[in-house]
XYZ file of N, CA and C in Angstrom:
816
model
N 15.772 4.305 -15.049
C 14.654 4.325 -14.272
C 13.955 5.774 -14.077
N 12.690 5.866 -14.298
C 12.086 7.185 -14.079
C 11.797 7.458 -12.626
N 11.730 8.651 -12.144
C 11.585 8.931 -10.896
C 10.344 9.950 -10.641
N 9.519 9.836 -9.556
C 8.568 10.840 -9.442
C 8.091 10.727 -7.784
N 7.339 11.631 -7.526
C 6.775 11.842 -6.045
C 5.882 10.737 -5.662
N 5.646 10.291 -4.342
C 4.782 9.457 -4.055
C 3.582 10.117 -3.739
N 2.216 9.540 -4.204
C 1.153 10.145 -4.016
C 0.925 11.693 -4.160
N 1.279 12.093 -5.399
C 1.384 13.499 -5.491
C -0.044 14.177 -5.338
N 0.011 15.408 -4.752
C -1.372 16.019 -4.681
C -1.599 16.833 -5.960
N -2.965 17.274 -6.148
C -3.351 17.910 -7.570
C -2.871 19.335 -7.343
N -2.551 19.936 -8.503
C -1.804 21.104 -8.463
C -2.698 22.333 -7.764
N -3.979 22.111 -7.966
C -4.840 23.206 -7.380
C -5.386 22.869 -5.754
N -4.636 21.745 -5.170
C -4.982 21.404 -3.740
C -4.425 22.653 -2.894
N -5.234 23.085 -1.954
C -4.811 23.944 -0.726
C -3.190 23.558 -0.483
N -2.543 24.578 -0.543
C -1.210 24.326 -0.055
C -1.030 24.098 1.533
N -2.044 24.562 2.139
C -1.878 24.494 3.606
C -2.433 23.109 4.141
N -2.913 22.239 3.157
C -3.507 21.096 3.536
C -2.782 19.884 2.823
N -2.346 18.918 3.449
C -1.501 17.836 3.075
C -1.515 16.570 3.802
N -1.027 15.450 3.152
C -1.017 14.222 3.829
C 0.526 13.523 3.537
N 1.174 13.300 4.511
C 2.650 12.772 4.348
C 2.569 11.602 4.892
N 3.346 10.558 4.379
C 3.425 9.206 4.714
C 4.990 8.852 4.939
N 5.258 8.196 6.118
C 6.683 7.890 6.499
C 6.715 6.416 6.976
N 7.718 5.616 6.503
C 7.738 4.136 6.974
C 8.765 4.079 7.996
N 8.604 3.579 9.095
C 9.504 3.269 10.236
C 9.998 1.923 9.832
N 11.465 1.861 9.370
C 12.118 0.802 8.998
C 12.188 -0.261 10.208
N 12.640 0.251 11.561
C 12.824 -0.704 12.454
C 11.472 -1.431 12.960
N 10.304 -0.867 13.033
C 9.107 -1.331 13.487
C 8.083 -1.681 12.548
N 8.449 -1.447 11.168
C 7.642 -1.994 10.154
C 6.204 -1.340 10.139
N 6.169 -0.084 10.902
C 5.080 0.754 11.073
C 5.066 2.029 10.042
N 3.915 2.536 9.793
C 3.777 3.670 9.017
C 3.173 4.817 9.760
N 3.944 5.988 9.665
C 3.237 7.060 10.391
C 2.699 8.064 9.267
N 1.568 8.459 9.285
C 0.727 9.337 8.542
C 0.370 10.786 9.162
N 0.753 11.646 8.608
C 0.476 12.969 9.159
C -0.489 13.777 8.290
N -1.665 14.148 8.898
C -2.778 14.961 8.136
C -2.786 16.287 8.601
N -2.480 17.253 7.673
C -2.353 18.795 8.037
C -3.334 19.654 7.335
N -3.819 20.654 7.974
C -4.514 21.801 7.316
C -5.993 21.714 7.753
N -6.930 22.482 7.079
C -8.378 22.607 7.250
C -8.975 21.432 6.841
N -9.747 20.701 7.529
C -10.566 19.499 7.159
C -11.417 19.957 6.091
N -11.707 19.064 5.030
C -12.664 19.293 4.028
C -13.096 18.045 3.369
N -13.976 18.043 2.509
C -14.466 16.969 1.657
C -13.088 16.503 0.816
N -12.415 17.306 0.115
C -11.398 17.055 -0.496
C -10.146 16.467 0.239
N -9.766 16.986 1.270
C -8.776 16.502 2.135
C -9.056 15.114 2.745
N -10.471 15.013 2.965
C -10.827 13.661 3.477
C -10.568 12.559 2.378
N -10.964 12.764 1.232
C -10.869 11.976 0.078
C -9.539 11.462 -0.165
N -8.717 12.583 -0.224
C -7.147 12.463 -0.305
C -6.461 11.488 0.806
N -7.058 11.846 2.003
C -6.758 11.159 3.171
C -6.867 9.614 3.086
N -8.118 9.341 2.795
C -8.512 8.031 2.582
C -8.078 7.221 1.493
N -7.644 7.932 0.533
C -6.967 7.262 -0.604
C -5.608 6.812 -0.108
N -4.867 7.740 0.410
C -3.458 7.382 0.869
C -3.547 6.320 1.799
N -4.529 6.298 2.791
C -4.686 5.386 3.799
C -4.842 4.031 3.198
N -5.691 3.916 2.182
C -5.881 2.632 1.552
C -4.629 2.171 0.758
N -3.661 3.014 0.330
C -2.412 2.513 -0.312
C -1.556 2.152 0.849
N -1.629 2.726 2.027
C -0.901 2.266 3.192
C -1.230 0.756 3.604
N -2.455 0.521 3.543
C -2.952 -0.724 3.896
C -2.486 -1.735 2.912
N -2.502 -1.437 1.642
C -1.848 -2.183 0.550
C -0.508 -2.711 0.906
N 0.284 -1.851 1.514
C 1.563 -2.336 1.971
C 1.618 -3.199 3.276
N 0.531 -3.331 3.937
C 0.440 -4.314 4.927
C 1.452 -4.288 6.033
N 1.565 -2.970 6.504
C 2.480 -2.681 7.628
C 2.034 -3.341 8.855
N 2.825 -3.431 9.846
C 2.492 -3.938 11.279
C 1.582 -2.865 11.958
N 1.831 -1.704 11.756
C 0.894 -0.730 12.492
C 0.839 0.662 11.706
N -0.209 1.358 11.760
C -0.407 2.628 11.290
C -0.630 3.777 12.398
N 0.273 4.881 12.403
C 0.082 5.916 13.378
C -0.423 7.116 12.472
N -1.453 7.506 12.956
C -2.067 8.827 12.178
C -2.027 9.957 12.989
N -1.116 10.935 12.814
C -0.989 12.125 13.477
C -1.866 13.285 13.044
N -2.703 13.727 14.028
C -3.590 14.654 13.698
C -3.466 16.044 14.390
N -2.219 16.214 14.852
C -1.839 17.272 15.728
C -2.009 18.743 14.838
N -1.687 18.617 13.688
C -1.732 19.769 12.778
C -3.172 19.984 11.860
N -4.131 19.026 12.221
C -5.373 19.066 11.642
C -6.332 20.036 12.200
N -6.976 20.969 11.399
C -7.947 21.903 11.765
C -9.237 21.379 11.595
N -9.866 20.864 12.522
C -11.269 20.282 12.358
C -12.072 20.527 13.580
N -12.641 21.750 13.592
C -13.403 22.327 14.724
C -14.730 21.677 14.923
N -15.279 21.006 14.088
C -16.572 20.385 14.255
C -16.356 18.871 14.432
N -15.139 18.298 14.444
C -14.730 16.709 14.568
C -15.358 16.001 13.405
N -15.550 16.673 12.161
C -16.221 16.046 11.120
C -15.506 14.818 10.495
N -13.984 14.823 10.734
C -13.294 13.719 10.197
C -13.546 12.397 11.011
N -14.211 12.422 12.156
C -14.177 11.250 13.112
C -14.664 10.145 12.410
N -15.846 10.038 11.664
C -16.274 8.860 10.910
C -15.276 8.171 10.019
N -14.534 9.211 9.502
C -13.367 8.462 8.611
C -12.292 7.714 9.403
N -11.954 8.226 10.558
C -10.995 7.459 11.337
C -11.597 6.136 11.715
N -12.826 5.962 12.045
C -13.616 4.938 12.525
C -13.571 3.848 11.336
N -13.852 4.410 10.136
C -13.907 3.538 8.907
C -12.583 3.064 8.732
N -11.547 3.835 8.819
C -9.989 3.354 8.714
C -9.709 2.225 9.658
N -10.132 2.344 10.855
C -9.850 1.371 11.912
C -10.577 -0.082 11.511
N -11.754 0.046 11.024
C -12.492 -1.209 10.613
C -11.824 -1.754 9.346
N -11.329 -0.979 8.480
C -10.614 -1.431 7.248
C -9.377 -2.172 7.658
N -8.616 -1.695 8.571
C -7.349 -2.226 9.138
C -7.567 -3.475 9.664
N -8.691 -3.556 10.696
C -8.959 -4.768 11.293
C -9.366 -5.973 10.433
N -9.745 -5.729 9.185
C -10.234 -6.638 8.120
C -8.990 -7.528 7.543
N -7.695 -7.005 7.628
C -6.628 -7.652 6.954
C -6.291 -8.781 7.979
N -5.434 -9.678 7.286
C -5.021 -10.970 7.943
C -3.498 -11.033 7.744
N -2.524 -10.734 8.788
C -2.896 -10.352 10.242
C -3.368 -8.941 10.093
N -4.277 -8.443 11.274
C -4.744 -7.203 11.365
C -3.671 -6.214 11.404
N -3.887 -4.992 10.776
C -3.068 -3.881 11.017
C -3.504 -2.992 12.150
N -2.465 -2.778 13.037
C -3.008 -2.011 14.318
C -3.028 -0.441 13.925
N -4.201 0.242 14.108
C -4.215 1.617 13.972
C -4.545 2.410 15.145
N -3.682 3.395 15.387
C -3.684 4.205 16.487
C -3.741 5.785 16.005
N -4.407 6.585 16.688
C -4.308 8.065 16.553
C -3.500 8.736 17.375
N -3.004 10.083 16.986
C -2.384 10.760 18.108
C -2.834 12.207 17.710
N -3.578 12.655 18.915
C -4.238 14.025 18.928
C -4.595 14.348 20.458
N -4.742 15.592 20.713
C -5.036 15.926 22.071
C -6.342 15.421 22.451
N -6.369 15.114 23.771
C -7.741 14.620 24.355
C -8.774 15.551 24.178
N -8.696 16.749 24.269
C -9.736 17.924 24.456
C -10.108 18.414 22.888
N -9.636 17.785 21.973
C -10.037 18.467 20.783
C -11.480 17.810 20.269
N -12.056 18.618 19.325
C -13.343 18.301 18.866
C -13.390 16.714 18.402
N -12.303 16.359 17.615
C -12.317 14.942 16.975
C -12.136 13.954 18.095
N -11.475 14.135 19.119
C -11.381 13.262 20.267
C -12.708 13.121 20.896
N -13.318 14.382 21.230
C -14.715 14.277 21.857
C -15.650 13.483 20.956
N -15.764 13.699 19.818
C -16.648 13.070 18.888
C -16.441 11.431 18.800
N -15.137 11.019 18.734
C -14.772 9.722 18.660
C -15.347 9.068 19.969
N -15.192 9.574 21.138
C -15.645 9.033 22.365
C -17.126 8.833 22.262
N -17.856 9.930 21.956
C -19.361 9.827 21.879
C -19.843 8.610 20.839
N -18.893 8.390 19.914
C -19.335 7.357 19.047
C -18.908 5.863 19.458
N -18.108 5.943 20.571
C -17.623 4.694 21.070
C -16.509 4.149 20.570
N -15.711 4.946 19.908
C -14.483 4.590 19.038
C -13.467 4.074 19.908
N -13.354 4.510 21.178
C -12.163 4.358 22.000
C -12.009 2.801 22.396
N -12.993 2.034 22.241
C -12.883 0.639 22.393
C -11.968 -0.177 21.377
N -11.856 0.457 20.293
C -11.230 -0.303 19.098
C -10.259 0.712 18.399
N -10.095 1.983 18.756
C -9.413 2.931 18.138
C -8.623 3.708 19.204
N -7.282 3.255 19.708
C -6.798 3.996 20.727
C -6.271 5.473 20.257
N -6.290 6.451 21.192
C -5.991 7.798 20.931
C -4.757 8.260 21.940
N -3.847 8.633 21.617
C -2.626 9.167 22.407
C -2.327 10.701 22.075
N -1.893 11.243 23.333
C -1.671 12.642 23.227
C -0.403 13.035 22.226
N 0.535 12.165 22.231
C 1.566 12.525 21.448
C 2.165 11.381 20.538
N 2.872 11.462 19.540
C 3.250 10.596 18.751
C 4.074 9.582 19.458
N 5.066 10.185 20.195
C 5.935 9.312 21.104
C 5.078 8.241 21.852
N 4.044 8.626 22.478
C 3.185 7.766 23.156
C 2.587 6.648 22.262
N 2.115 7.112 21.070
C 1.606 6.107 20.070
C 2.597 5.230 19.662
N 3.784 5.601 19.392
C 4.911 4.610 19.081
C 5.116 3.473 20.165
N 5.269 4.129 21.458
C 5.457 3.257 22.631
C 4.343 2.134 22.657
N 3.074 2.539 22.448
C 1.841 1.788 22.627
C 2.045 0.497 21.644
N 2.386 0.887 20.367
C 2.300 -0.153 19.341
C 3.478 -1.140 19.440
N 4.489 -0.606 20.056
C 5.797 -1.456 20.258
C 5.606 -2.792 20.865
N 4.722 -2.706 21.935
C 4.591 -3.947 22.737
C 3.566 -4.947 21.921
N 2.823 -4.549 20.902
C 1.654 -5.213 20.506
C 1.812 -5.507 18.963
N 3.005 -5.269 18.446
C 3.092 -5.585 17.000
C 3.151 -7.055 16.699
N 2.654 -7.519 15.625
C 2.552 -8.956 15.407
C 4.107 -9.301 15.094
N 4.440 -10.334 15.646
C 5.780 -10.779 15.665
C 6.074 -11.558 14.083
N 7.218 -11.106 13.608
C 7.429 -11.755 12.258
C 9.010 -12.301 12.322
N 9.138 -13.163 11.465
C 10.457 -13.699 11.275
C 11.265 -12.625 10.087
N 12.436 -12.221 10.774
C 13.134 -11.197 9.938
C 14.503 -11.572 9.686
N 15.051 -11.323 8.575
C 16.584 -11.321 8.299
C 16.937 -9.970 7.584
N 18.030 -9.557 7.979
C 18.428 -8.146 7.455
C 19.888 -8.106 7.268
N 20.203 -7.301 6.071
C 21.546 -6.971 5.808
C 21.717 -5.376 5.908
N 22.510 -4.774 6.723
C 22.752 -3.335 6.767
C 23.957 -2.904 6.212
N 23.973 -1.800 5.741
C 25.039 -0.985 5.349
C 25.588 -1.811 4.082
N 24.956 -2.282 3.121
C 25.449 -2.792 1.903
C 26.013 -1.732 1.084
N 27.096 -1.708 0.467
C 27.805 -0.885 -0.348
C 27.034 -0.658 -1.616
N 27.032 0.488 -2.289
C 26.288 0.590 -3.654
C 27.291 0.115 -4.757
N 27.480 -1.314 -4.669
C 28.370 -1.977 -5.625
C 27.498 -3.130 -6.226
N 27.714 -3.652 -7.337
C 27.010 -4.786 -7.976
C 27.079 -5.967 -7.048
N 28.279 -6.278 -6.378
C 28.227 -7.437 -5.562
C 27.321 -7.427 -4.566
N 26.572 -6.309 -4.111
C 25.668 -6.272 -3.133
C 24.248 -7.030 -3.672
N 24.080 -6.997 -5.069
C 22.974 -7.670 -5.488
C 23.083 -9.169 -5.178
N 24.201 -9.789 -5.546
C 24.268 -11.223 -5.209
C 24.473 -11.411 -3.692
N 24.779 -10.594 -2.869
C 24.642 -10.902 -1.416
C 23.149 -10.851 -0.997
N 22.376 -10.017 -1.528
C 20.993 -9.858 -1.229
C 20.242 -11.110 -1.654
N 20.610 -11.617 -2.897
C 20.027 -12.752 -3.465
C 20.295 -14.049 -2.440
N 21.516 -14.053 -1.743
C 21.780 -15.003 -1.027
C 21.053 -15.115 0.193
N 20.579 -13.768 0.682
C 19.840 -13.722 1.928
C 18.410 -14.284 1.679
N 17.886 -14.130 0.422
C 16.527 -14.685 0.085
C 16.641 -16.096 0.189
N 17.639 -16.843 -0.380
C 17.817 -18.087 -0.467
C 17.844 -18.749 0.994
N 18.704 -18.113 1.845
C 18.787 -18.588 3.274
C 17.208 -18.559 3.798
N 16.663 -17.362 3.647
C 15.375 -17.117 4.296
C 14.235 -18.153 3.810
N 14.168 -18.433 2.510
C 13.311 -19.379 2.117
C 13.582 -20.778 2.572
N 14.766 -21.058 2.688
C 15.231 -22.470 3.136
C 14.707 -22.645 4.549
N 15.045 -21.612 5.287
C 14.746 -21.586 6.880
C 13.339 -21.631 7.070
N 12.477 -20.959 6.200
C 11.077 -20.866 6.528
C 10.119 -21.946 5.639
N 10.966 -22.793 4.841
C 10.184 -23.670 4.082
C 9.262 -23.065 3.002
N 9.698 -22.276 2.345
C 9.139 -21.646 1.271
C 9.852 -21.799 -0.086
N 10.183 -22.975 -0.467
C 11.000 -23.211 -1.511
C 10.497 -22.760 -2.962
N 9.128 -22.449 -3.079
C 8.534 -22.136 -4.352
C 8.940 -20.671 -4.560
N 9.192 -20.016 -3.485
C 9.646 -18.423 -3.442
C 11.023 -18.166 -3.755
N 11.881 -19.093 -3.825
C 13.339 -18.956 -3.869
C 13.615 -18.129 -5.175
N 13.383 -18.793 -6.344
C 13.565 -18.186 -7.573
C 12.903 -16.715 -7.865
N 11.578 -16.588 -7.807
C 11.009 -15.394 -8.002
C 11.329 -14.264 -6.889
N 11.505 -14.640 -5.648
C 11.916 -13.670 -4.813
C 13.433 -13.207 -5.119
N 14.278 -14.169 -5.562
C 15.632 -13.745 -5.862
C 15.686 -12.711 -7.088
N 14.741 -12.962 -7.920
C 14.770 -12.020 -9.111
C 14.036 -10.699 -8.754
N 13.220 -10.611 -7.869
C 12.553 -9.485 -7.404
C 13.536 -8.652 -6.640
N 14.274 -9.370 -5.780
C 15.115 -8.588 -4.772
C 16.279 -8.151 -5.505
N 16.813 -9.006 -6.676
C 17.823 -8.404 -7.580
C 17.518 -6.979 -8.155
N 16.344 -6.861 -8.616
C 15.922 -5.689 -9.212
C 15.762 -4.594 -8.107
N 15.342 -4.787 -6.903
C 15.210 -3.831 -6.054
C 16.607 -3.321 -5.540
N 17.496 -4.143 -5.370
C 18.929 -3.769 -4.878
C 19.661 -3.127 -5.933
N 19.413 -3.761 -7.283
C 20.131 -3.256 -8.416
C 19.817 -1.974 -8.677
N 18.421 -1.503 -8.691
C 17.950 -0.078 -8.903
C 18.561 0.838 -7.768
N 18.717 0.372 -6.584
C 19.303 1.238 -5.455
C 20.786 1.589 -5.742
N 21.474 0.443 -6.178
C 22.927 0.491 -6.503
C 23.084 1.512 -7.646
N 22.428 1.315 -8.656
C 22.470 2.095 -9.888
C 22.010 3.462 -9.880
N 21.002 3.746 -9.123
C 20.386 5.091 -9.234
C 20.567 5.848 -7.696
N 20.455 5.197 -6.723
C 20.566 5.937 -5.320
C 22.042 6.295 -5.017
N 22.799 5.171 -5.311
C 24.206 5.217 -5.120
C 24.660 5.496 -3.593
N 23.803 5.029 -2.768
C 23.978 5.125 -1.430
C 24.054 3.568 -0.740
N 24.523 3.599 0.574
C 24.424 2.469 1.373
C 22.963 2.075 1.358
N 22.699 0.624 1.414
C 21.326 0.125 1.525
C 21.201 -0.835 2.665
N 19.905 -0.973 3.034
C 19.556 -1.891 3.979
C 18.479 -2.828 3.413
N 18.708 -4.063 3.459
C 17.910 -5.051 2.791
C 17.330 -6.096 3.796
N 16.009 -6.194 3.894
C 15.227 -6.772 4.986
C 14.255 -7.798 4.265
N 14.397 -8.988 4.697
C 13.438 -9.871 4.280
C 12.572 -10.478 5.533
N 11.197 -10.203 5.630
C 10.292 -10.723 6.503
C 9.364 -11.723 6.194
N 8.997 -12.536 7.183
C 7.966 -13.575 6.766
C 6.702 -13.325 7.877
N 5.486 -13.350 7.255
C 4.282 -13.405 8.014
C 3.546 -14.608 7.466
N 3.627 -15.788 8.247
C 2.860 -17.045 7.701
C 3.616 -17.509 6.501
N 2.898 -17.332 5.208
C 3.436 -17.851 3.968
C 3.649 -16.662 3.067
N 3.604 -15.445 3.589
C 4.006 -14.157 2.745
C 5.327 -13.791 3.068
N 6.017 -13.311 1.864
C 7.415 -13.033 2.182
C 7.251 -11.560 1.781
N 7.948 -10.639 2.739
C 7.842 -9.223 2.353
C 9.345 -8.691 2.265
N 9.753 -8.397 1.061
C 11.066 -7.767 0.663
C 11.265 -6.356 0.738
N 12.257 -5.736 1.213
C 12.392 -4.329 1.449
C 13.917 -3.991 1.199
N 14.048 -2.782 0.416
C 15.315 -2.207 0.302
C 15.131 -0.761 0.507
N 15.929 -0.250 1.660
C 16.016 1.173 1.946
C 17.293 1.754 1.517
N 17.077 3.039 0.980
C 18.330 3.644 0.692
C 18.311 5.063 1.181
N 19.294 5.906 0.837
C 19.289 7.185 1.366
C 19.021 8.483 0.255
N 18.298 7.937 -0.891
C 17.894 8.946 -1.861
C 16.361 8.924 -1.867
N 15.740 10.203 -1.727
C 14.385 10.327 -1.617
C 13.525 10.424 -2.791
N 14.260 10.360 -3.923
C 13.429 10.242 -5.210
C 12.987 8.757 -5.405
N 11.728 8.923 -6.106
C 11.025 7.586 -6.221
C 11.303 6.897 -7.663
N 11.147 5.619 -7.807
C 11.328 5.004 -9.123
C 9.911 4.840 -9.552
N 9.844 4.749 -10.943
C 8.591 4.417 -11.521
C 9.028 3.420 -12.544
N 7.909 2.614 -12.978
C 8.029 1.509 -14.088
C 8.199 2.434 -15.429
N 9.044 1.775 -16.406
C 9.080 2.383 -17.759
C 9.036 1.141 -18.647
N 8.607 1.356 -19.920
C 8.512 0.316 -20.747
C 9.749 -0.555 -20.934
N 9.604 -1.825 -21.138
C 10.678 -2.980 -21.160
C 11.521 -2.489 -22.449
N 12.766 -2.576 -22.264
C 13.710 -2.518 -23.512
C 13.924 -3.787 -24.249
N 14.382 -3.620 -25.365
C 14.654 -4.811 -26.325
C 15.817 -5.722 -25.681
N 15.791 -6.961 -25.818
C 16.937 -7.780 -25.214
C 18.212 -7.312 -25.920
N 19.299 -7.137 -25.376
C 20.605 -6.781 -25.735
C 21.396 -8.086 -26.231
N 22.217 -8.103 -27.305
C 22.974 -9.192 -27.557
C 24.056 -9.757 -26.602
N 24.407 -10.939 -26.687
C 25.304 -11.490 -25.743
C 24.585 -11.920 -24.470
N 25.536 -12.741 -23.870
C 24.853 -13.433 -22.465
C 24.526 -12.442 -21.411
N 23.575 -12.956 -20.570
C 23.139 -11.995 -19.687
C 24.311 -11.829 -18.427
N 24.396 -10.645 -17.932
C 25.313 -10.491 -16.915
C 24.941 -10.872 -15.487
N 23.625 -11.072 -15.358
C 23.192 -11.462 -13.883
C 21.825 -11.817 -14.155
N 21.127 -12.203 -12.880
C 19.843 -12.342 -12.866
C 18.889 -11.126 -12.976
N 19.582 -9.908 -12.812
C 18.962 -8.739 -12.843
C 19.023 -8.174 -14.242
N 17.890 -8.075 -15.155
C 17.956 -7.702 -16.439
C 16.517 -7.247 -16.868
N 15.683 -7.326 -16.189
C 14.255 -7.046 -16.497
C 13.721 -5.579 -16.204
N 14.374 -4.970 -15.087
C 13.792 -3.653 -14.721
C 12.625 -4.141 -13.706
N 12.049 -2.848 -13.197
C 10.875 -2.939 -12.380
C 9.638 -3.742 -12.892
N 9.708 -3.907 -14.178
C 8.639 -4.712 -14.787
C 8.597 -6.145 -14.211
N 9.752 -6.863 -13.880
C 9.751 -8.077 -13.255
C 9.181 -7.919 -11.851
N 9.371 -7.004 -11.101
C 8.856 -6.918 -9.648
C 7.258 -6.729 -9.891
N 6.816 -5.879 -10.819
C 5.404 -5.797 -11.118
C 4.748 -7.230 -11.398
N 5.478 -8.020 -12.169
C 4.960 -9.192 -12.641
C 4.956 -10.371 -11.588
N 5.997 -10.428 -10.886
C 6.088 -11.682 -10.023
C 5.661 -11.580 -8.467
N 5.610 -10.174 -8.234
C 5.092 -9.933 -6.859
C 3.576 -9.714 -6.537
N 3.017 -10.009 -5.405
C 1.546 -9.917 -5.153
C 1.210 -8.430 -5.052
N 2.201 -7.619 -4.687
C 2.059 -6.187 -4.675
C 3.578 -5.456 -4.307
N 3.567 -4.353 -4.817
C 4.863 -3.716 -4.414
C 4.703 -2.044 -4.457
N 5.620 -1.410 -3.878
C 5.462 0.035 -3.912
C 6.673 0.667 -3.234
N 6.604 2.042 -2.916
C 7.719 2.857 -2.472
C 6.972 3.860 -1.412
N 7.643 3.947 -0.231
C 7.329 4.749 0.801
C 8.548 5.734 1.372
N 8.331 6.822 1.629
C 9.433 7.469 2.182
C 9.854 7.146 3.686
N 11.212 7.070 3.867
C 11.532 6.959 5.211
C 12.273 8.164 5.840
N 12.799 8.271 6.990
C 13.260 9.557 7.667
C 14.528 9.830 7.057
N 15.201 8.928 6.245
C 16.464 9.122 5.631
C 16.477 8.972 4.186
N 15.479 8.745 3.648
C 15.438 8.321 2.045
C 14.080 7.720 1.708
N 14.119 6.463 1.198
C 13.116 5.758 0.883
C 13.105 4.343 1.038
N 12.012 3.502 0.946
C 11.996 2.124 1.030
C 11.167 1.673 -0.098
N 11.728 0.853 -0.984
C 11.065 0.011 -1.978
C 10.820 -1.276 -1.638
N 9.480 -1.829 -1.591
C 9.114 -3.026 -0.977
C 8.339 -3.943 -2.046
N 8.276 -5.159 -1.902
C 7.547 -6.058 -2.699
C 7.102 -7.249 -1.737
N 5.862 -7.703 -2.041
C 5.241 -8.917 -1.279
C 5.234 -10.065 -2.084
N 5.654 -11.229 -1.649
C 5.522 -12.481 -2.337
C 4.675 -13.484 -1.483
N 3.786 -14.152 -2.208
C 2.993 -15.160 -1.465
C 3.070 -16.406 -1.895
N 3.195 -17.445 -1.023
C 3.419 -18.822 -1.190
C 2.133 -19.387 -0.807
N 1.770 -20.588 -1.391
C 0.588 -21.452 -1.118
C 0.984 -22.667 -0.311
N 2.142 -22.710 0.117
C 2.585 -23.785 1.007
C 2.348 -23.362 2.462
N 2.353 -24.472 3.364
C 2.343 -24.023 4.840
C 3.551 -23.800 5.376
N 3.752 -22.497 5.988
C 4.897 -22.210 6.499
C 5.373 -22.955 7.654
N 6.698 -23.266 7.750
C 7.053 -23.885 9.066
C 7.477 -22.944 10.150
N 6.983 -23.121 11.419
C 7.211 -22.328 12.420
C 8.623 -22.237 12.861
């Protein structure tokens, strides 16, 4: 499995400007930090990364602007556009900003009337507290502290089977088992740390995620020719099977490593 950084910056990007993204495993929220002097280039980079975050359909996104230098509040229209984009998803993604009340960005947002649909909080802690009470409720099953051994792959497949039966999603049992086998198998083989496996449901969408303690990111590589002999397990296709069977997949950093996720969609009506 090849590895590489998430959303790398161009080599000639201002070293003082950056955008970092972290996934909060417990709340299914993304924290995005924008640093440095505001510019057209930083704005483009920020919105590109934001759209990638939306593709992961988190429960909420917190954008931390405390380290952003924007003396004219020029970034305000971008945050308004981001809020509108988040609101168009189903279910909507809750977007909040964290920055001081007296900054030019805050002042311009208020003049534009954004406070009606784009909450602003003085600290990241307050922002997390605000979203905690309003996150969209999801069904969730989780396995914590799975050892980095092959047996954990079978345990994770069993979790998917239980989830699909409980949530009346039989058409996802086989593809979701294959996808989760690859995610857990990669973590066992390459990260070699304990993993946390989570299966979430939002209506008829299944969200699979595997967290490990290795910050290096996986990448797709060309499929290998079939090996002689009987298959050893359901896991034998590499990340190509994740790319093929899932509606979307990706990798985001966490505070202790990374999370690899995949989304599976069913056309059946989910049971409450």
